Amino acid sequence: MPTDRLQSVNPGDTQRRPWIVGVSGASGTPYAAAVLRALLAAGESVDLVVSRASRLTLLDETGIAFRDAHWRDDLRQWLGRGADGKPGVFDPDVSDVRYWAAGDLAAGPSSGSYATKGMLIVPASTACVAGVALGLSKDLLQRSASVTLKEGRRLVVCVRETPLNGQTLKHLVGLDEAGAIVLPASPAFYAGATHIQDLVDFVAGRVLDAARVPHSLYRRWEGELGSGSQGG
C-alpha cells in the first residue's frame, strides 16, 4: 500500500500494534463507546474506523455529529457520555487513538503488512456481516476485517440485530468457519445490573474477553447462586 496515504503516522512509532475498532451502522453505539474506553484504559492502542452509516446512528442515539476534521473532539465527547446519554460521565484519554476515514481504502489497516493485534466490530450490522462474509471490501471497515481474517488475526464480530434471518445466519456461520468470533450483543443479568451502563458494560466486557484484553467491566460468575442480587 502507498505509504503517502497513511494518516497521522509517526515514522518512529514502529512498536505500535493497535486494535482496529470498526463501528458499523447498527444501533448500539454505547457498546462501541464502552469497548473503546476499556481498551484505552487497559493501555491498548486503537485504530478507529467509523462507517458512514454509523454516523447517522451516532447522531440519532447521542446527538453527536462525527466529523473527519474534528474527530478527536467528537470522539472525546462521545466517549464521555454514559449509556443513558448523560454527558460528562467519563473522562477518556484518546491520545492513543488513530482515526481512519471509512472511504480511505489505501489506509494503513487495508494492508496485511500494517501490524495490528486484530479487529473488533462493535456493533456489527447485518449489512456489515454480509459484506465481511462475502469479502466485498466496499469500505475500509469491511476491507480491514477481510485483512484481519486473511492474516489469521483475531476478529470479533459483535452482531446487534434481531431477529436474524436465514441468510444472515449463513453469513455468521461463514465468519465462524473463517476464524472470526461471532459475539451477539446479549446482556446478562446474573452480574447484578442496576443501570443501563451495567448491561452495556457486560457486552463490552465479553468483547474484551474474546480479544483477551484484561478489564473489570462486570462481575464474573463464580458459581454462587444469588450473588448478583446482593448489591455487592
Coordinates of C-alpha atoms in Angstrom, one line a residue:
M1 CA 0.0 0.0 0.0
P2 CA 1.2 3.5 -0.8
T3 CA 2.7 5.0 2.4
D4 CA 1.8 8.5 1.4
R5 CA -1.8 7.8 2.1
L6 CA -1.3 6.9 5.8
Q7 CA -2.9 9.4 8.2
S8 CA -1.1 10.7 11.3
V9 CA 1.7 8.2 11.2
N10 CA 4.7 8.7 13.4
P11 CA 7.7 7.2 11.5
G12 CA 9.4 6.4 14.8
D13 CA 6.4 4.5 16.2
T14 CA 7.5 1.1 14.9
Q15 CA 6.4 -0.8 18.1
R16 CA 2.7 0.3 18.0
R17 CA 0.3 -2.6 17.4
P18 CA -3.2 -1.4 17.7
W19 CA -6.6 -3.0 17.9
I20 CA -8.8 -1.9 15.0
V21 CA -12.2 -1.0 16.2
G22 CA -14.9 -0.8 13.5
V23 CA -18.2 0.8 14.2
S24 CA -21.0 -0.1 11.7
G25 CA -24.5 1.3 11.3
A26 CA -26.4 -0.9 13.7
S27 CA -28.0 0.5 16.8
G28 CA -25.7 0.2 19.8
T29 CA -23.1 3.0 19.8
P30 CA -22.9 2.8 23.6
Y31 CA -21.4 -0.7 23.2
A32 CA -18.7 0.8 20.9
A33 CA -18.0 3.6 23.4
A34 CA -17.6 1.1 26.3
V35 CA -15.2 -1.1 24.3
L36 CA -13.1 1.9 23.2
R37 CA -12.9 3.3 26.8
A38 CA -11.9 -0.1 28.2
L39 CA -9.3 -0.7 25.5
L40 CA -7.7 2.6 26.2
A41 CA -7.9 2.1 30.0
A42 CA -6.1 -1.2 29.5
G43 CA -3.2 0.7 27.8
E44 CA -4.1 -0.6 24.3
S45 CA -3.6 1.4 21.1
V46 CA -6.7 1.8 18.9
D47 CA -7.2 2.4 15.2
L48 CA -10.8 3.6 14.7
V49 CA -12.9 3.2 11.6
V50 CA -16.4 4.7 11.8
S51 CA -18.7 3.8 8.8
R52 CA -20.8 6.3 7.1
A53 CA -24.0 4.6 8.2
S54 CA -22.8 4.5 11.8
R55 CA -22.5 8.3 11.8
L56 CA -26.3 8.5 11.3
T57 CA -26.8 6.1 14.2
L58 CA -24.4 8.0 16.4
L59 CA -26.2 11.3 15.6
D60 CA -29.6 9.7 16.4
E61 CA -28.5 7.9 19.6
T62 CA -26.3 10.7 21.0
G63 CA -26.9 13.9 19.1
I64 CA -23.2 13.9 18.2
A65 CA -22.2 14.6 14.5
F66 CA -19.0 12.7 14.0
R67 CA -16.8 14.8 11.6
D68 CA -13.5 13.8 10.0
A69 CA -11.9 17.2 10.5
H70 CA -12.9 17.3 14.2
W71 CA -12.9 13.6 15.0
R72 CA -10.8 13.9 18.2
D73 CA -13.1 16.4 19.8
D74 CA -16.2 14.4 18.7
L75 CA -14.7 11.2 19.9
R76 CA -13.9 12.6 23.3
Q77 CA -17.5 14.0 23.6
W78 CA -18.9 10.6 22.5
L79 CA -16.8 8.5 24.9
G80 CA -17.6 10.9 27.7
R81 CA -21.3 10.1 27.6
G82 CA -22.9 7.4 29.7
A83 CA -25.1 4.7 28.2
D84 CA -28.1 6.8 29.2
G85 CA -26.9 9.7 27.1
K86 CA -25.8 11.9 30.1
P87 CA -22.7 13.9 29.1
G88 CA -19.5 14.2 31.2
V89 CA -19.8 10.8 32.9
F90 CA -16.4 9.6 31.8
D91 CA -13.1 11.5 31.1
P92 CA -11.5 9.4 28.3
D93 CA -7.9 9.8 27.2
V94 CA -8.0 9.5 23.4
S95 CA -4.3 10.4 22.8
D96 CA -3.5 6.8 21.5
V97 CA -6.4 6.7 19.0
R98 CA -5.6 6.9 15.3
Y99 CA -8.6 7.6 13.1
W100 CA -9.0 6.4 9.5
A101 CA -11.8 7.6 7.2
A102 CA -14.1 4.9 6.1
G103 CA -13.7 5.8 2.4
D104 CA -9.9 5.6 2.5
L105 CA -9.1 2.2 1.0
A106 CA -5.4 3.0 1.0
A107 CA -5.3 3.5 4.8
G108 CA -3.0 1.5 7.0
P109 CA -5.5 -1.2 8.0
S110 CA -6.2 -2.0 4.4
S111 CA -2.9 -3.8 4.1
G112 CA -1.8 -7.0 5.8
S113 CA 1.7 -5.6 6.3
Y114 CA 0.2 -3.0 8.7
A115 CA 0.8 -4.6 12.1
T116 CA -2.3 -4.9 14.3
K117 CA -3.4 -7.2 17.1
G118 CA -6.8 -7.8 15.5
M119 CA -10.1 -6.2 14.9
L120 CA -13.3 -5.7 16.9
I121 CA -16.5 -4.7 15.0
V122 CA -18.9 -3.2 17.6
P123 CA -21.7 -3.1 16.8
A124 CA -21.9 -5.1 13.6
S125 CA -25.0 -4.6 11.4
T126 CA -26.3 -7.4 9.2
A127 CA -25.1 -5.4 6.2
C128 CA -21.6 -5.3 7.6
V129 CA -21.8 -9.1 8.5
A130 CA -22.8 -9.8 4.9
G131 CA -20.0 -7.6 3.4
V132 CA -17.3 -9.2 5.5
A133 CA -18.6 -12.7 5.0
L134 CA -18.7 -12.2 1.2
G135 CA -15.4 -10.4 1.1
L136 CA -16.9 -7.3 -0.6
S137 CA -14.5 -4.7 0.9
K138 CA -16.8 -1.9 -0.1
D139 CA -15.3 0.4 2.6
L140 CA -12.3 0.4 4.9
L141 CA -14.2 -1.3 7.7
Q142 CA -15.0 -4.3 5.5
R143 CA -11.5 -4.3 4.0
S144 CA -9.9 -4.2 7.4
A145 CA -12.0 -7.2 8.5
S146 CA -11.0 -9.1 5.4
V147 CA -7.3 -8.4 6.0
T148 CA -7.7 -9.4 9.6
L149 CA -9.1 -12.8 8.6
K150 CA -6.5 -13.5 5.8
E151 CA -3.7 -12.6 8.2
G152 CA -5.0 -15.0 10.8
R153 CA -5.5 -12.3 13.4
R154 CA -8.4 -12.2 15.9
L155 CA -11.7 -10.8 14.6
V156 CA -14.6 -10.3 16.9
V157 CA -17.9 -9.5 15.3
C158 CA -20.4 -8.2 17.9
V159 CA -23.6 -8.5 15.9
R160 CA -26.5 -6.4 17.1
E161 CA -29.7 -7.3 15.2
T162 CA -32.9 -9.2 16.0
P163 CA -34.5 -11.3 14.6
L164 CA -31.9 -12.9 12.3
N165 CA -33.0 -14.3 9.0
G166 CA -31.6 -17.4 7.4
Q167 CA -29.2 -15.5 5.1
T168 CA -27.6 -13.6 7.9
L169 CA -27.3 -16.8 9.9
K170 CA -25.4 -18.4 7.0
H171 CA -23.1 -15.4 6.8
L172 CA -22.4 -15.7 10.6
V173 CA -21.6 -19.4 10.1
G174 CA -19.3 -18.5 7.3
L175 CA -17.5 -16.0 9.5
D176 CA -17.2 -18.6 12.2
E177 CA -15.7 -21.1 9.8
A178 CA -13.3 -18.4 8.5
G179 CA -12.0 -17.9 12.1
A180 CA -13.9 -15.0 13.4
I181 CA -15.5 -14.9 16.8
V182 CA -19.3 -14.2 16.5
L183 CA -20.4 -12.5 19.6
P184 CA -24.1 -11.3 19.8
A185 CA -24.7 -8.2 21.8
S186 CA -26.6 -10.2 24.5
P187 CA -26.5 -8.6 28.0
A188 CA -26.7 -11.0 31.0
F189 CA -28.4 -10.3 34.4
Y190 CA -26.5 -12.5 36.8
A191 CA -23.9 -9.8 37.5
G192 CA -26.4 -7.7 39.3
A193 CA -27.0 -5.0 36.8
T194 CA -28.9 -1.9 38.2
H195 CA -28.3 0.6 35.4
I196 CA -28.2 0.7 31.6
Q197 CA -24.4 1.2 31.8
D198 CA -24.1 -2.2 33.6
L199 CA -25.8 -4.0 30.8
V200 CA -23.7 -2.2 28.2
D201 CA -20.5 -2.9 30.1
F202 CA -21.3 -6.6 30.3
V203 CA -21.4 -6.9 26.5
A204 CA -18.3 -4.7 26.1
G205 CA -16.6 -6.9 28.7
R206 CA -17.4 -10.1 26.7
V207 CA -15.9 -8.4 23.6
L208 CA -12.7 -7.7 25.5
D209 CA -12.8 -11.3 26.9
A210 CA -12.9 -12.5 23.3
A211 CA -10.0 -10.2 22.5
R212 CA -8.1 -11.4 25.6
V213 CA -7.8 -7.9 27.0
P214 CA -8.0 -7.6 30.8
H215 CA -10.8 -5.5 32.2
S216 CA -13.1 -5.1 35.2
L217 CA -16.3 -4.1 33.4
Y218 CA -18.6 -6.7 35.0
R219 CA -18.7 -9.2 37.9
R220 CA -17.8 -12.7 36.7
W221 CA -19.8 -15.8 37.6
E222 CA -18.2 -17.7 40.5
G223 CA -20.7 -20.5 40.9
E224 CA -22.7 -18.9 43.8
L225 CA -26.4 -18.6 43.2
G226 CA -27.9 -15.2 44.1
S227 CA -24.6 -13.3 44.3
G228 CA -25.8 -10.8 41.7
S229 CA -28.8 -9.7 43.8
Q230 CA -26.7 -8.9 46.9
G231 CA -25.8 -5.4 45.8
G232 CA -22.0 -6.1 46.2

